[in-house]
mmCIF file of C-alpha atoms in Angstrom:
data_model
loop_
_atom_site.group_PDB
_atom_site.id
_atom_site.type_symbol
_atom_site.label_atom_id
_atom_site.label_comp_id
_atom_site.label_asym_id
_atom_site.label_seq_id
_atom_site.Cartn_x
_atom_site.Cartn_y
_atom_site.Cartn_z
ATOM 1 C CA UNK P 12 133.548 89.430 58.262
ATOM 2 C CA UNK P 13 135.452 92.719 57.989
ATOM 3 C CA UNK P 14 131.828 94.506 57.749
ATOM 4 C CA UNK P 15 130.406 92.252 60.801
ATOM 5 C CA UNK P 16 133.420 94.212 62.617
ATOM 6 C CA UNK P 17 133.308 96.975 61.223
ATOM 7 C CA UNK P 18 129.561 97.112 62.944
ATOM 8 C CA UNK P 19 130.423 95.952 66.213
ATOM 9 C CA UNK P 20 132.789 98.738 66.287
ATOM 10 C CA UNK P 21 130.540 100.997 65.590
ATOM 11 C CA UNK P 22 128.046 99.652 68.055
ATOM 12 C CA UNK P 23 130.834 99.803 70.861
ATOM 13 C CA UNK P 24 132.061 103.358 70.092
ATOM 14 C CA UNK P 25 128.109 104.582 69.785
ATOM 15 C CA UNK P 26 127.338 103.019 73.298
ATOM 16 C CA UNK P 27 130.864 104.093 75.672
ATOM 17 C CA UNK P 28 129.499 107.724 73.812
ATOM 18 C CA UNK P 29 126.641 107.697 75.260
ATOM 19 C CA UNK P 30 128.073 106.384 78.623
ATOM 20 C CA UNK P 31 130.319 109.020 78.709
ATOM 21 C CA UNK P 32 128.169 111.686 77.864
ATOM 22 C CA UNK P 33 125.317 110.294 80.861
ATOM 23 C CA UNK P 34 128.631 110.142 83.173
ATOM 24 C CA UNK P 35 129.375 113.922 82.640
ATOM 25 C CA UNK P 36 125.750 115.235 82.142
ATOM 26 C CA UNK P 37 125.550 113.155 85.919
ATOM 27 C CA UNK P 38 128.548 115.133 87.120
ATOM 28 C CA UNK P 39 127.440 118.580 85.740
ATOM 29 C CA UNK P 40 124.239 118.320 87.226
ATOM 30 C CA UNK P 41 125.572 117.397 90.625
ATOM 31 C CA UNK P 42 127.923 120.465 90.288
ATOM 32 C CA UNK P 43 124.994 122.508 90.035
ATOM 33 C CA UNK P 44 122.792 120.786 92.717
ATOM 34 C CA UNK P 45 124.699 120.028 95.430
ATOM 35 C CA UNK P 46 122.889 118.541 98.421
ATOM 36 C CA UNK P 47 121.466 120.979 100.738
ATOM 37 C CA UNK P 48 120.835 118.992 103.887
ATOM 38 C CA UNK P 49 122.495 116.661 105.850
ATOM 39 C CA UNK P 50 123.191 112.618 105.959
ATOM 40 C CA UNK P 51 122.194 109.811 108.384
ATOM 41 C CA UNK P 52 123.243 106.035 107.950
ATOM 42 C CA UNK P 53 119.685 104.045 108.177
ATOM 43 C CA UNK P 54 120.740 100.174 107.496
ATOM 44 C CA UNK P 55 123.314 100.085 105.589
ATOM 45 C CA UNK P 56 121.329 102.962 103.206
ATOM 46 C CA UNK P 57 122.635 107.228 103.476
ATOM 47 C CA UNK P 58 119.289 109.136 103.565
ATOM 48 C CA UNK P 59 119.179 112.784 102.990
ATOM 49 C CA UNK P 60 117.188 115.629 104.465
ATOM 50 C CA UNK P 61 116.410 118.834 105.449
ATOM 51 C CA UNK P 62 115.846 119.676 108.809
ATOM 52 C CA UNK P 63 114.151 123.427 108.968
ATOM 53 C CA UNK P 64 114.439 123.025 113.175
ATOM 54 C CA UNK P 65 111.789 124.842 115.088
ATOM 55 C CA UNK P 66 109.601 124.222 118.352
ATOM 56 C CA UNK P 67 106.230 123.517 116.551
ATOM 57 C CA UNK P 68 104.845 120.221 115.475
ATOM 58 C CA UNK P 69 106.830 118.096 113.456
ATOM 59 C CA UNK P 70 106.248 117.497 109.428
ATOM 60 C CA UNK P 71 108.002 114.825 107.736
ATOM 61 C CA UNK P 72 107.828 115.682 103.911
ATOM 62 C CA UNK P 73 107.659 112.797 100.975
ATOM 63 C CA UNK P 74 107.949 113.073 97.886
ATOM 64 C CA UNK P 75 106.596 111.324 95.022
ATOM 65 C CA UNK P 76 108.066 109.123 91.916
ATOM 66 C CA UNK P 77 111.414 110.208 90.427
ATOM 67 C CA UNK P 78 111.057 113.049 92.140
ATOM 68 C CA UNK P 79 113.377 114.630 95.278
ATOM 69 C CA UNK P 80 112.942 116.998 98.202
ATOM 70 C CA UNK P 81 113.620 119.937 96.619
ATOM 71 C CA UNK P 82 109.703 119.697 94.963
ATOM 72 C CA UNK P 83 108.599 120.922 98.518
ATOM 73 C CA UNK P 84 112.038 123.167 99.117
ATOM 74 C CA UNK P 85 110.193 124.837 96.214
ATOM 75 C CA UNK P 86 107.643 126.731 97.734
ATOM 76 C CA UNK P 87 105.456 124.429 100.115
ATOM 77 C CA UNK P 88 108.460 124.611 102.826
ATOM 78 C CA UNK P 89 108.513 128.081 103.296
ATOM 79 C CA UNK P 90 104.978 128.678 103.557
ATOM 80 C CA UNK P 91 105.190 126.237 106.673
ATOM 81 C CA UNK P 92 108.441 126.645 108.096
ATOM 82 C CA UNK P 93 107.520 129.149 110.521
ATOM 83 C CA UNK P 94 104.345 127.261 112.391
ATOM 84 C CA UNK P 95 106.034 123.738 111.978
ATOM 85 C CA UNK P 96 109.417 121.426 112.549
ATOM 86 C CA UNK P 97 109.655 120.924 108.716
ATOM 87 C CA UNK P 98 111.768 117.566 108.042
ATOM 88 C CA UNK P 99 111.636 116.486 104.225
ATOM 89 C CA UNK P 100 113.451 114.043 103.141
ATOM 90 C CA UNK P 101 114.544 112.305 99.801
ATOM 91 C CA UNK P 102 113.037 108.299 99.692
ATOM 92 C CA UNK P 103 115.379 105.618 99.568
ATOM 93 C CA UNK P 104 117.330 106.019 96.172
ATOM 94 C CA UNK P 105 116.016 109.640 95.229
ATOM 95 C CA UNK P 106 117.336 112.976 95.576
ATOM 96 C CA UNK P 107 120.965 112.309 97.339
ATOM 97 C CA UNK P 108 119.588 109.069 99.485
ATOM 98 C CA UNK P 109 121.744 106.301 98.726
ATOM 99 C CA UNK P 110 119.814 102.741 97.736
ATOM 100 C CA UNK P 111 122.942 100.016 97.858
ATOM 101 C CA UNK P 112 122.163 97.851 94.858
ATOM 102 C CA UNK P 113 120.562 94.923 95.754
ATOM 103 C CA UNK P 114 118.736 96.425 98.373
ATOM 104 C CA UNK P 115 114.804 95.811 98.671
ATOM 105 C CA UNK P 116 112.824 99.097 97.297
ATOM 106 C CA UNK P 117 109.436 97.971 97.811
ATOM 107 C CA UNK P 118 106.786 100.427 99.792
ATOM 108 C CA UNK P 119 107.198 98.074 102.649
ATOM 109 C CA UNK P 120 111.221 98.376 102.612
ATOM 110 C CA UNK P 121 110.904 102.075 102.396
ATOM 111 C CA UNK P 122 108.311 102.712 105.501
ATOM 112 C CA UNK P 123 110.521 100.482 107.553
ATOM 113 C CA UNK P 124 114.019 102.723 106.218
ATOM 114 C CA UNK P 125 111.845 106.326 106.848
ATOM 115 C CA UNK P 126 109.896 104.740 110.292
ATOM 116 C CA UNK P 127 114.193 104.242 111.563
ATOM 117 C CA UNK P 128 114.957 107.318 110.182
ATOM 118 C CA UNK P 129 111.953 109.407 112.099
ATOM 119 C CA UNK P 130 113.049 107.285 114.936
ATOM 120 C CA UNK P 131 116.132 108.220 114.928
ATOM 121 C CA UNK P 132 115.425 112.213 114.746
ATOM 122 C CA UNK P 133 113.323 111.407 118.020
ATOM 123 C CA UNK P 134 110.289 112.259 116.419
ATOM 124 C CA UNK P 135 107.113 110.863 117.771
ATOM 125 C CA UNK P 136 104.090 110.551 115.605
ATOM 126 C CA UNK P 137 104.789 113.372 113.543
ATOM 127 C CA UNK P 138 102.684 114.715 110.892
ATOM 128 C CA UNK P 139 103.251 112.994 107.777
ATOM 129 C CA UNK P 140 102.887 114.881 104.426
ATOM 130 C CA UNK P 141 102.884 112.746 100.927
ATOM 131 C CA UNK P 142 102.829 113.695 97.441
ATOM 132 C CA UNK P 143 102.226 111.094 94.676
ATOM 133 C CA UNK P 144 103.864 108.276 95.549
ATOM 134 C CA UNK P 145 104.869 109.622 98.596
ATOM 135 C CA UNK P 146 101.078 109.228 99.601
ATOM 136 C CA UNK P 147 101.344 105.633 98.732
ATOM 137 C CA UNK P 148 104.565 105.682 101.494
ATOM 138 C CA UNK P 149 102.972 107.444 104.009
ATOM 139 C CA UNK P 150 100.079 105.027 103.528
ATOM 140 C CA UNK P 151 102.693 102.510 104.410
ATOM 141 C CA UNK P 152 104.115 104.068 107.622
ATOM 142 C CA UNK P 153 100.852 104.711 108.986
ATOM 143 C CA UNK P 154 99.858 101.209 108.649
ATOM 144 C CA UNK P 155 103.217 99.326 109.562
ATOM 145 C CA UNK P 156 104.767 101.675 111.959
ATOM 146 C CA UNK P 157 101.989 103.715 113.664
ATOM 147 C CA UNK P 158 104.649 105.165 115.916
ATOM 148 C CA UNK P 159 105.730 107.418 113.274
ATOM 149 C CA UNK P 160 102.832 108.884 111.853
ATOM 150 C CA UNK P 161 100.209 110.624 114.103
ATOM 151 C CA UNK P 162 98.384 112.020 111.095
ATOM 152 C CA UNK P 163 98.409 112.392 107.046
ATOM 153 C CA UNK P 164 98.410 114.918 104.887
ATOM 154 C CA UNK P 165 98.149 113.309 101.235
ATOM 155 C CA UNK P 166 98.504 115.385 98.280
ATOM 156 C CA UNK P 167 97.565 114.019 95.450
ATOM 157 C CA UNK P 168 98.439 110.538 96.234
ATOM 158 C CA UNK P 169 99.024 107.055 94.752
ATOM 159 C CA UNK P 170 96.321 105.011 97.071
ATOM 160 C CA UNK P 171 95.245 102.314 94.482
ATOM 161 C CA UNK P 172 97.049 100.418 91.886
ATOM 162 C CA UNK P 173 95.788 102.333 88.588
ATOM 163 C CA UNK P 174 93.968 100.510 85.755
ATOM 164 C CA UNK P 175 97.256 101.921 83.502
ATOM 165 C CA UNK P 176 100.627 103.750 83.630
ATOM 166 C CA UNK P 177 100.513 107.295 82.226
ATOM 167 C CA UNK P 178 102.121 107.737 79.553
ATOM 168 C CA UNK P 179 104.927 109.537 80.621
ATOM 169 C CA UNK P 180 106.230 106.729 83.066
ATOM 170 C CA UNK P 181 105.284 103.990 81.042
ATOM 171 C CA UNK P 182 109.393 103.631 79.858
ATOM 172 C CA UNK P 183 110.158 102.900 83.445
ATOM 173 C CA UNK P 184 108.356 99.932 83.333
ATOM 174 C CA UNK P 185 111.403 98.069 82.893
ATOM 175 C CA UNK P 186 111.547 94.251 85.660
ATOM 176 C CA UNK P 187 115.138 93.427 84.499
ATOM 177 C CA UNK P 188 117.478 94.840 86.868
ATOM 178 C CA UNK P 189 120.038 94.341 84.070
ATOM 179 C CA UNK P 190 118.826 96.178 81.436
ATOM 180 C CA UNK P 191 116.978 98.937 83.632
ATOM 181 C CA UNK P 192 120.732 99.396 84.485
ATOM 182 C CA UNK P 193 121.944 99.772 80.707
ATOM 183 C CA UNK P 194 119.239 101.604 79.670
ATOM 184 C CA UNK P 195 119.962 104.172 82.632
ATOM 185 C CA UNK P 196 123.692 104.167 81.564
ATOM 186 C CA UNK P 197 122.843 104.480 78.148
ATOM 187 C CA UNK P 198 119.474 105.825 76.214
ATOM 188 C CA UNK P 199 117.792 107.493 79.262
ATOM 189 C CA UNK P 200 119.549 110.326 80.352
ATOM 190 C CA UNK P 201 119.752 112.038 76.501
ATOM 191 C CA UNK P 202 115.816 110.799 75.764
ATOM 192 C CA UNK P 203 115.097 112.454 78.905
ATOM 193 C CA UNK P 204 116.942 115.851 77.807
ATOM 194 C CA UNK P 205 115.155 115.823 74.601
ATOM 195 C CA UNK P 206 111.734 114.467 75.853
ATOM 196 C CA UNK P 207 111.966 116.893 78.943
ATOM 197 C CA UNK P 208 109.526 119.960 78.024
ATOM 198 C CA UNK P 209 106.781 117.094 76.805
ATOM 199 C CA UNK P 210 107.272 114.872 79.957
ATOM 200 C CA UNK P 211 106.808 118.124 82.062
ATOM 201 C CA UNK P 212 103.466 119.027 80.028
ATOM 202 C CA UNK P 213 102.040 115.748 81.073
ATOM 203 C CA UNK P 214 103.450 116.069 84.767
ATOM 204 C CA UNK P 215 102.343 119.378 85.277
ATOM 205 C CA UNK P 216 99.136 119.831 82.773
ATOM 206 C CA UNK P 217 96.611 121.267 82.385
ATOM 207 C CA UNK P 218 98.835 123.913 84.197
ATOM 208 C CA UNK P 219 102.021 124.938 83.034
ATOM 209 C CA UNK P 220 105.363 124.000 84.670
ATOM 210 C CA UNK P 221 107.106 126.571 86.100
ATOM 211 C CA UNK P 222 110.077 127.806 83.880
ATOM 212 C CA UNK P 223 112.766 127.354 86.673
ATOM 213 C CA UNK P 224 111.306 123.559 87.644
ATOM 214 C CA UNK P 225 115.006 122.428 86.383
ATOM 215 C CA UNK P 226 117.081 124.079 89.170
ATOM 216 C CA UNK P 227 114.650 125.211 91.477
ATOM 217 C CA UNK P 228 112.686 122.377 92.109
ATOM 218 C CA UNK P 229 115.965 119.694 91.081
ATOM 219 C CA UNK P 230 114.221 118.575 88.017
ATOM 220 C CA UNK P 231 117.670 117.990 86.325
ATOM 221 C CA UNK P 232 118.645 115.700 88.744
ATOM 222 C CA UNK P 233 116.163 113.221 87.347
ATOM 223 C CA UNK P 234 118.584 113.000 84.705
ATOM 224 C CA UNK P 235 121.558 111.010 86.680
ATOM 225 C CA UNK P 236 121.034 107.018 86.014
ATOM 226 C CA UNK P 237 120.975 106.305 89.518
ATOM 227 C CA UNK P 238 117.802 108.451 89.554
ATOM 228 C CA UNK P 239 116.140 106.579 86.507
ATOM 229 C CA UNK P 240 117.251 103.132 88.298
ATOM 230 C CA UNK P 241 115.112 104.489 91.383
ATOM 231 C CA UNK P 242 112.852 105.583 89.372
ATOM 232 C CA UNK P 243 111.914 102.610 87.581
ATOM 233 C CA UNK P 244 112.206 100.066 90.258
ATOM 234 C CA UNK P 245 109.707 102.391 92.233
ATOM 235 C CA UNK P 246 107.075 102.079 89.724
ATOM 236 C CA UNK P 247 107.489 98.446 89.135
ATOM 237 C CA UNK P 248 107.682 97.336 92.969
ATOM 238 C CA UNK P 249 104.581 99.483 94.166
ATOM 239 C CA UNK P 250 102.017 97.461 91.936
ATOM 240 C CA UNK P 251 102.961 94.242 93.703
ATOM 241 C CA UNK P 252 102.906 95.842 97.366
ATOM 242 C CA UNK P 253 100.347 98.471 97.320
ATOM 243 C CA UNK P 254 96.982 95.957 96.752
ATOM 244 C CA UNK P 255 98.247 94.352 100.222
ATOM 245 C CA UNK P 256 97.947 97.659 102.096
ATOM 246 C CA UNK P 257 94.575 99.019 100.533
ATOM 247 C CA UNK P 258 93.090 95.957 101.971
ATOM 248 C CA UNK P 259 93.953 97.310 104.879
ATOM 249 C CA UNK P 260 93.105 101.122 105.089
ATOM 250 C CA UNK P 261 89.596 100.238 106.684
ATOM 251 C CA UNK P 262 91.987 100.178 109.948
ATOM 252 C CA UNK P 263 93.300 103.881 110.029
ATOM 253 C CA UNK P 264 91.712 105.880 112.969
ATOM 254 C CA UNK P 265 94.436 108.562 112.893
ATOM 255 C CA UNK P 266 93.500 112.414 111.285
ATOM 256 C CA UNK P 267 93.925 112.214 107.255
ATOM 257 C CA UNK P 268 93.071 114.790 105.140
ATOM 258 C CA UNK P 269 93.551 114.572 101.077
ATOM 259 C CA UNK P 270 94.065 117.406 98.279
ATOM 260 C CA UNK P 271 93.457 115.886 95.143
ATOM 261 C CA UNK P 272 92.684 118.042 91.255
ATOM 262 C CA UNK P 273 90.364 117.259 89.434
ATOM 263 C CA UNK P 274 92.693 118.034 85.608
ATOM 264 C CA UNK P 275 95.158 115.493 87.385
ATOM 265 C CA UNK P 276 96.481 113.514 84.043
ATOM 266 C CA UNK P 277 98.621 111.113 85.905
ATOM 267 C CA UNK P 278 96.082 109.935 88.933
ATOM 268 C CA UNK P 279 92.540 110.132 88.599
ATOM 269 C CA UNK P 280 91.088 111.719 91.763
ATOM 270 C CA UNK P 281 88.056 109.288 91.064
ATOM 271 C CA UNK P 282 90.072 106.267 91.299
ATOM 272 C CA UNK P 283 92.627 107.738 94.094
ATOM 273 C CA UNK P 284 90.816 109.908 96.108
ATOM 274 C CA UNK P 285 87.174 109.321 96.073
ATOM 275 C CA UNK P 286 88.068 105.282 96.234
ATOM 276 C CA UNK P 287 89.626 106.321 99.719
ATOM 277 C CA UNK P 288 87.345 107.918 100.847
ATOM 278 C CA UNK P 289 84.475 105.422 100.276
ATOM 279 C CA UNK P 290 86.885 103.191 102.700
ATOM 280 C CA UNK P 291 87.787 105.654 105.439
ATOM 281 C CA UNK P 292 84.409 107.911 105.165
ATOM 282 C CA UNK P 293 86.260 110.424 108.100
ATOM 283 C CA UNK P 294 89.013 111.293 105.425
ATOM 284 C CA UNK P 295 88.695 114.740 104.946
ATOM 285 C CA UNK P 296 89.279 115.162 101.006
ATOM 286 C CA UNK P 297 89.185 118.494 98.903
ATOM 287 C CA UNK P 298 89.067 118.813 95.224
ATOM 288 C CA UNK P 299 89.982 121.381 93.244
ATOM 289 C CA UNK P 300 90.744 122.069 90.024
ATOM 290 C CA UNK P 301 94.502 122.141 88.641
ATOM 291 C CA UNK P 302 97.229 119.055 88.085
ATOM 292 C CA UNK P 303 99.161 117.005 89.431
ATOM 293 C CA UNK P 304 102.129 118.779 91.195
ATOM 294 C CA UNK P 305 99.963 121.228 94.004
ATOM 295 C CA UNK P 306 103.039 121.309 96.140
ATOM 296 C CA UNK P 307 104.595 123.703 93.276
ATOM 297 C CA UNK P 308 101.494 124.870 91.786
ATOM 298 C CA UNK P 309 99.137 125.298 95.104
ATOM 299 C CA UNK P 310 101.148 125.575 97.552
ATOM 300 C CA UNK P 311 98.657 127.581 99.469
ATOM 301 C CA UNK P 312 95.590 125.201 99.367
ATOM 302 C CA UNK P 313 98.722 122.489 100.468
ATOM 303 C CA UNK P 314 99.002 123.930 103.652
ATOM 304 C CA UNK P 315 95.952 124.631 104.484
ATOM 305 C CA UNK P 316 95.156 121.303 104.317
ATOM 306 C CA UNK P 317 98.162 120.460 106.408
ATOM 307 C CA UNK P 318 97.296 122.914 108.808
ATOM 308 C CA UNK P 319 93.240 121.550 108.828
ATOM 309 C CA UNK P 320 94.931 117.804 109.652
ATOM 310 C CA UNK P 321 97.429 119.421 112.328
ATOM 311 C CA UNK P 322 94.451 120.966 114.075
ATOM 312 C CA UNK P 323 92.444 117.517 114.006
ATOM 313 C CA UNK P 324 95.758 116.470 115.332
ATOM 314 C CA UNK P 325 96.259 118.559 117.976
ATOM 315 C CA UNK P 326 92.723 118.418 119.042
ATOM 316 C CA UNK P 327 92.441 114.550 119.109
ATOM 317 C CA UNK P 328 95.703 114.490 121.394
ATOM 318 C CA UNK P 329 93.581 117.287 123.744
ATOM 319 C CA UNK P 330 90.635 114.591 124.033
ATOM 320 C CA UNK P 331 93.317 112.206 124.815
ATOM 321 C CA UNK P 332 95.361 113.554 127.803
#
């Protein structure tokens, strides 16, 4: 019996040490990446962006899974900013956005949160740019709340359920909101310090991830359990949802264009991009070669494309009036 206690006390000790040390790695990280934008209450939920302001078009940026704004403050933003109203924001429980618990975190849930927020900012049919999953979500607004997206820009998007999860997500595969939780408060945010440089290989490869992806781009922030809770209820909600919209994509009319590389190791552009096209044959889609994460890596080609769809855009609302 003594040894039977003996255990569990060693079992409680081990896991408030590793709460406590997720608590303050959580609290050192937010020390040293603050939010940068400002706050607006959407339904109960505290969504955060960054407004760049300007008198050109508007862009409303998304980002993709477990990831945050700050992978288009990066470089993408700036090579915009000066042409365009840039407006990116961090999804539903990313970044600094505020999910309560309980709330629904489906795509659907998340087009109708963004479609109130855009509403909100008086936009009207602004240019929506998605990366990853944030393709998958723009997807979603397009189709649900045509009011707030007048065209797409998809880079390297999540537009069909894949036959498997990469590898490197394949731990947030986790449908118990329970132990998602106790895993997040518990084993995630060291295995993700220690499996960090691999995990970025396989986000980033075959190209390299830039050195300063941590701070720069908010990479550490993916280390806070609230993120990994986001995180993982993102990937395990979008498999159920996302089969209901491809069946209806055949409906888009509105200007898309799609970036997609060919080296991609976490979507295959066959599967992705080519697949959309086959079912919306006036998608304009560009392959090239490189990874996964063009709005850090090519930011260049990414606005081009942005500025191709903005033209078709423009010129469509010139036929129109």
């Amino acid at each position: 019996m003594s040894i039977l206690i003996a255990l569990v006390l060693v079992v409680a000790v081990a896991i408030l040490g590793l709460v406590l040390f997720t608590a303050r790695t959580a609290r050192k990280v937010e020390a040293a990446l603050p939010p940068r934008g400002k706050f607006m209450q959407v339904d109960g939920e505290r969504i955060h962006y960054v407004d760049r302001g300007g008198a050109g078009p508007a862009l409303v940026m998304i980002h993709g899974l477990a990831g945050n704004l700050m992978h288009f403050t990066y470089a993408l933003a700036d090579e915009l900013s000066g042409d365009f109203r840039v407006i990116i924001v961090d999804r539903p429980g990313c970044g600094y956005s505020e999910r309560p618990e309980g709330a629904p975190a489906d795509l659907t849930a998340q087009a109708a949160t963004l479609a109130k927020f855009m509403r909100a900012l008086g936009l009207k049919q602004p240019l929506v740019v998605g990366h990853s999953l944030g393709g998958a979500l723009s997807l979603a607004i397009a189709l649900d709340h045509p009011d707030c997206a007048g065209a797409l820009a998809l880079i390297a998007p999540l537009t069909h359920v894949p036959d498997k999860v990469p590898d490197v997500f394949r731990g947030l595969i986790i449908r118990s909101p329970t132990l998602r939780k106790i895993i997040a408060w518990t084993l995630a945010t060291p295995l993700g310090i220690l499996r960090g440089e691999q995990a970025l290989k396989e986000v980033f490869g075959p190209e390299p991830a830039p050195a300063d992806f941590p701070i720069r781009a908010g990479g550490l922030l993916g280390l806070r359990p609230t993120a990994f809770c986001s995180a993982s209820s993102d990937a395990v909600l979008a498999e159920y949802v996302l089969p209901g919209y491809v069946a209806r994509y055949g409906s888009l009319a509105l200007p898309m264009g799609m970036l997609f590389a060919k080296g991609d190791r976490l979507l295959d552009y066959r599967a992705q991009g080519e697949a959309m096209k086959a079912v919306c044959p006036a998608l304009d889609l560009e392959l090239m070669e490189g990874g996964h994460m063009l709005p850090m890596t090519a930011p260049d080609r990414c606005a081009a494309l942005i500025r191709r769809v903005a033209a078709r855009q423009r010129d469509g609302a010139r036929v129109l009036a």
